[in-house]
Short mmCIF file of C-alpha atoms in Angstrom, two decimals:
data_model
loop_
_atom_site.label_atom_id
_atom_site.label_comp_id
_atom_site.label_asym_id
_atom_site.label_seq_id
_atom_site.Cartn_x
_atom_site.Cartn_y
_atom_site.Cartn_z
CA UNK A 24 31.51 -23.29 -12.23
CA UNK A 25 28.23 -23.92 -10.29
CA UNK A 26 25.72 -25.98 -11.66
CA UNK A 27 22.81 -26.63 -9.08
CA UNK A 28 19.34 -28.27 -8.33
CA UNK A 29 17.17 -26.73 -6.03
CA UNK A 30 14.81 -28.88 -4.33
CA UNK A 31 12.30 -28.92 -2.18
CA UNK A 32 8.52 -29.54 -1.40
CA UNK A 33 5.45 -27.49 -2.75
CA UNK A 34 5.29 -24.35 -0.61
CA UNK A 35 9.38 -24.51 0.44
CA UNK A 36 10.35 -20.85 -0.99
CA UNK A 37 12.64 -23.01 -4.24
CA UNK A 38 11.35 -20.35 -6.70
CA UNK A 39 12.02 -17.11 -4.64
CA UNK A 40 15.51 -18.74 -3.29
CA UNK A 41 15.93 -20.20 -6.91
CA UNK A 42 15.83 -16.37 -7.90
CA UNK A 43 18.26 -14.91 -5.39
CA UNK A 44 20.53 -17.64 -6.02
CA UNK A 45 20.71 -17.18 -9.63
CA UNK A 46 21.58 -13.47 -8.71
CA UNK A 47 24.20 -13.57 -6.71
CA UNK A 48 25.91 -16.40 -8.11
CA UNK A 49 25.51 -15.44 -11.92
CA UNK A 50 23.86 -18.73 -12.37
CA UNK A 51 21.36 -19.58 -15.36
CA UNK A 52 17.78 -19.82 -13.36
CA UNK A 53 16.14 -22.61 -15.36
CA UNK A 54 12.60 -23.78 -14.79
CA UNK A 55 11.29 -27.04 -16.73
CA UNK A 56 7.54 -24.72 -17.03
CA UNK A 57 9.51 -21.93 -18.40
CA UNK A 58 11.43 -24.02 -20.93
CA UNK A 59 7.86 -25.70 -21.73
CA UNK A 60 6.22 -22.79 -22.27
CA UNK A 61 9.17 -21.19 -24.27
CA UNK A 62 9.26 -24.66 -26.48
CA UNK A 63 5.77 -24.12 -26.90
CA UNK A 64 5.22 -20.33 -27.85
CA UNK A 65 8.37 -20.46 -29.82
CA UNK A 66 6.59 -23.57 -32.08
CA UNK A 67 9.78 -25.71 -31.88
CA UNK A 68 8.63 -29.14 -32.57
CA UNK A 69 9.62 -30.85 -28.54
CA UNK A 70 7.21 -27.37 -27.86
CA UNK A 71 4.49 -28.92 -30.39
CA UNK A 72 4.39 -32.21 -28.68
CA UNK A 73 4.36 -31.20 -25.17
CA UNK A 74 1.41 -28.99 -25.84
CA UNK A 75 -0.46 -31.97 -27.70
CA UNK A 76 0.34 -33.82 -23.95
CA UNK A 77 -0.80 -30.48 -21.88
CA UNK A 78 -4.28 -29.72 -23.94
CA UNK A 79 -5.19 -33.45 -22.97
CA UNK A 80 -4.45 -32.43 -19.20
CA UNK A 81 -1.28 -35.18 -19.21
CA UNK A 82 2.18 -34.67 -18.00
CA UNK A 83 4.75 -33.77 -20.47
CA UNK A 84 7.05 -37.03 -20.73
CA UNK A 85 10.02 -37.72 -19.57
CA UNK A 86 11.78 -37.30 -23.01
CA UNK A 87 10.33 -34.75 -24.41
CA UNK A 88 11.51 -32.27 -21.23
CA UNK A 89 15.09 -33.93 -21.60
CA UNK A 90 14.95 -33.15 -25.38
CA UNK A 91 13.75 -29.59 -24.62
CA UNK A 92 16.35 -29.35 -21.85
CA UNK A 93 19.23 -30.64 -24.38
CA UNK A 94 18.82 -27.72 -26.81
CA UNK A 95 18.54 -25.26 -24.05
CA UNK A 96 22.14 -26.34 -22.65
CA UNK A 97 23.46 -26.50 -26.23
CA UNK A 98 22.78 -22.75 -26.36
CA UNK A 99 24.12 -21.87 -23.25
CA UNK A 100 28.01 -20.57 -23.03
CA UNK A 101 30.14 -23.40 -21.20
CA UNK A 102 30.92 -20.59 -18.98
CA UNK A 103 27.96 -20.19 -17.48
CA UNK A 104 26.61 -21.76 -14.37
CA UNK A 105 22.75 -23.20 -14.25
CA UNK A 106 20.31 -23.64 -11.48
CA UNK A 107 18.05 -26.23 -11.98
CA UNK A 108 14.29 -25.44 -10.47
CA UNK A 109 11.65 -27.99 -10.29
CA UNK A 110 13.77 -30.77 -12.04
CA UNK A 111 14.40 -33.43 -11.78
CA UNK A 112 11.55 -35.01 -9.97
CA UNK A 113 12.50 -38.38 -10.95
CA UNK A 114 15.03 -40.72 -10.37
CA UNK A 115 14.61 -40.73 -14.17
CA UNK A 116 14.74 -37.49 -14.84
CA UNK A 117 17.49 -37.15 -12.51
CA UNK A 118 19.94 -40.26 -14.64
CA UNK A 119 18.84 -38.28 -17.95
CA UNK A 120 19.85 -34.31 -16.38
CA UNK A 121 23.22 -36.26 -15.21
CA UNK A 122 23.76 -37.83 -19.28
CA UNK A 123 22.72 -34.32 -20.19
CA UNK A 124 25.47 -32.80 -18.19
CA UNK A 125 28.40 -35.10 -19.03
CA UNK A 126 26.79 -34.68 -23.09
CA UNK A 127 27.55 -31.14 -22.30
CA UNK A 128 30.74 -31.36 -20.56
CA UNK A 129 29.44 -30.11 -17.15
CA UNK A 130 28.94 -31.93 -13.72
CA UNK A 131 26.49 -30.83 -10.65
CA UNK A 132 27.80 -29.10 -8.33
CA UNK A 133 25.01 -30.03 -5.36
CA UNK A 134 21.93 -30.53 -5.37
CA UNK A 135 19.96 -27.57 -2.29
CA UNK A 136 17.18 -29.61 -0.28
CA UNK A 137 15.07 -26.70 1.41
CA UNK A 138 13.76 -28.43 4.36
CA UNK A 139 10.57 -27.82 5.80
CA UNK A 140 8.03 -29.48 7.88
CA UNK A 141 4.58 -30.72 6.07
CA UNK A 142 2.83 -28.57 8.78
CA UNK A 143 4.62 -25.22 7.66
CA UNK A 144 4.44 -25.68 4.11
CA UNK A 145 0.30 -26.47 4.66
CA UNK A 146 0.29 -23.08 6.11
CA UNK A 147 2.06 -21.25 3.78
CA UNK A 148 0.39 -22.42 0.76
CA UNK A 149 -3.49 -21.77 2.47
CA UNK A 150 -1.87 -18.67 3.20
CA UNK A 151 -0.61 -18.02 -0.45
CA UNK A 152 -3.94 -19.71 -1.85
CA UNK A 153 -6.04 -17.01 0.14
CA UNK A 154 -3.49 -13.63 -1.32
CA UNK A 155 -2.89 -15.12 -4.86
CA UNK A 156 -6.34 -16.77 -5.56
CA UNK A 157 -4.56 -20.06 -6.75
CA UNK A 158 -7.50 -22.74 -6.61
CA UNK A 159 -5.17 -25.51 -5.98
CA UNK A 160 -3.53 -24.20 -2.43
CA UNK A 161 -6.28 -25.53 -0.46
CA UNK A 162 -5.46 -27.66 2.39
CA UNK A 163 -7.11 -30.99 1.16
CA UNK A 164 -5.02 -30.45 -2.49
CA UNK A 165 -1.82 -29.50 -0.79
CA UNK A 166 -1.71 -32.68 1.40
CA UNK A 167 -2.22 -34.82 -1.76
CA UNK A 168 0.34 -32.69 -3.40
CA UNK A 169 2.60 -33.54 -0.92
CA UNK A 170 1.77 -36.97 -0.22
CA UNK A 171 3.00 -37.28 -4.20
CA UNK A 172 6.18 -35.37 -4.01
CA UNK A 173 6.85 -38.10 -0.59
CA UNK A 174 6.43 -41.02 -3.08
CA UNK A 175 7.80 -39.64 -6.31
CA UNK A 176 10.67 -37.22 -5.47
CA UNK A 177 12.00 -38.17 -2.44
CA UNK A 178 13.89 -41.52 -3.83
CA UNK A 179 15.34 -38.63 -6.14
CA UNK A 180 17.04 -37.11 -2.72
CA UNK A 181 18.60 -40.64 -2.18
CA UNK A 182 20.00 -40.77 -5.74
CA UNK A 183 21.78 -37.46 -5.37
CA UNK A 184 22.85 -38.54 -1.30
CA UNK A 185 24.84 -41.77 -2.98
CA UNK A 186 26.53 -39.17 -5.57
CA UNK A 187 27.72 -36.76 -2.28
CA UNK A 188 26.46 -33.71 -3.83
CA UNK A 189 23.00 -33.65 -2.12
CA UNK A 190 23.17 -30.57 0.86
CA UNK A 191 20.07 -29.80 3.04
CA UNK A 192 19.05 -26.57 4.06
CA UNK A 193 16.52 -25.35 6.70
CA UNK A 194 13.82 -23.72 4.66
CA UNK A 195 12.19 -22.17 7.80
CA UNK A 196 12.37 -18.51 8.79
CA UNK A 197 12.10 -14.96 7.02
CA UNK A 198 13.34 -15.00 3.57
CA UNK A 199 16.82 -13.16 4.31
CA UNK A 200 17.44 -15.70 6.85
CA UNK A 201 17.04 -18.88 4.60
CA UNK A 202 19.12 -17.44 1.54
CA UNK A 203 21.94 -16.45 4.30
CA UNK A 204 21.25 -20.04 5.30
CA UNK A 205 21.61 -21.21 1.45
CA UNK A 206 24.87 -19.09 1.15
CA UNK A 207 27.07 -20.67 3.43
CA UNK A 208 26.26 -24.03 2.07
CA UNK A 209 27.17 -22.63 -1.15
CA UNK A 210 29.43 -21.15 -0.43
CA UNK A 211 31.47 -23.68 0.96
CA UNK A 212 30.84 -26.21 -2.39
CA UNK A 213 32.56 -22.83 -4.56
CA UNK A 214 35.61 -23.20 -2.41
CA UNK A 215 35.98 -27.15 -2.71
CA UNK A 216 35.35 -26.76 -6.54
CA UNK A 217 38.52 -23.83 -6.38
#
């Protein structure tokens, strides 16, 4: 059984690939802002606190998402494969999601790094910024966007190299192309799990 992180800079396509991934290979597409949001508008009491952190503009900690990850995996059938999207970003988060996996007697499969230059990904997000109206994809907030994913989330690619599950991916071309791309790497970690 799959169980995945996909990974990638702001503007790499993770969400859209994340998607089409959790299509084809009957995967559980989890998001730590859907979770949140679900925590929050369901009142569960992790949803309670992370909102008291969000109305004061702060980032949700550390636990609180693990916590609110925990019970989502305790509801999910053993069965069933899970893509992880946008998490971990931490070599914290990432040591907690691998306790929370072994808690719930499942192991990651790999971990997808979609690889794209910093030039590219400035383009596509001014681009997406200008069709979808989103205030912060302007050029001078996207480089200090990714100037913090450099220095917060790429030490979490290194964690995942030392445990040989990390695979890289290039993130550049039309959409078909990079989830063809995506599929042979996949593909490939099915067959060694077989």
């Amino acid at each position: 059984m799959l169980n995945l992180v996909i990974f990638g800079p702001p503007g790499s396509g993770k969400g859209t690939q994340g998607v089409k991934i959790a299509e084809k290979y009957s995967l559980e597409h989890v998001s730590t802002g859907d979770l949140l949001r679900n925590a929050i508008h369901n009142n569960t009491a992790e949803g309670m606190i992370a909102k008291s952190f969000i109305d004061k503009g702060e980032l949700v900690p550390d636990d609180v998402i693990i916590d609110i990850m925990d019970v989502f995996m305790e509801k999910l059938p053993i069965d069933k494969g899970i893509l992880f999207d946008g998490f971990p970003r931490t070599v914290a988060q990432a040591e907690a999601l691998n306790g929370l996996l072994i808690d719930h007697g499942r192991s990651l499969s790999a971990l997808l790094n979609l690889e794209v230059e910093n030039e590219e990904l400035i383009e596509r997000l001014v681009l997406r910024g200008q069709t979808s109206g989103r205030s912060d994809d302007n050029e001078e907030t996207i480089k200090k966007r990714l100037e913090v994913y450099e220095a917060q989330t790429l030490p979490v690619l290194d964690y995942y190299k030392k445990k040989g599950v990390y695979k890289s991916v290039k993130g550049v071309g039309d959409i078909e192309e990079i989830f063809t791309n995506i599929c042979q790497v996949l593909d490939k970690v099915v067959e060694a799990e077989v």
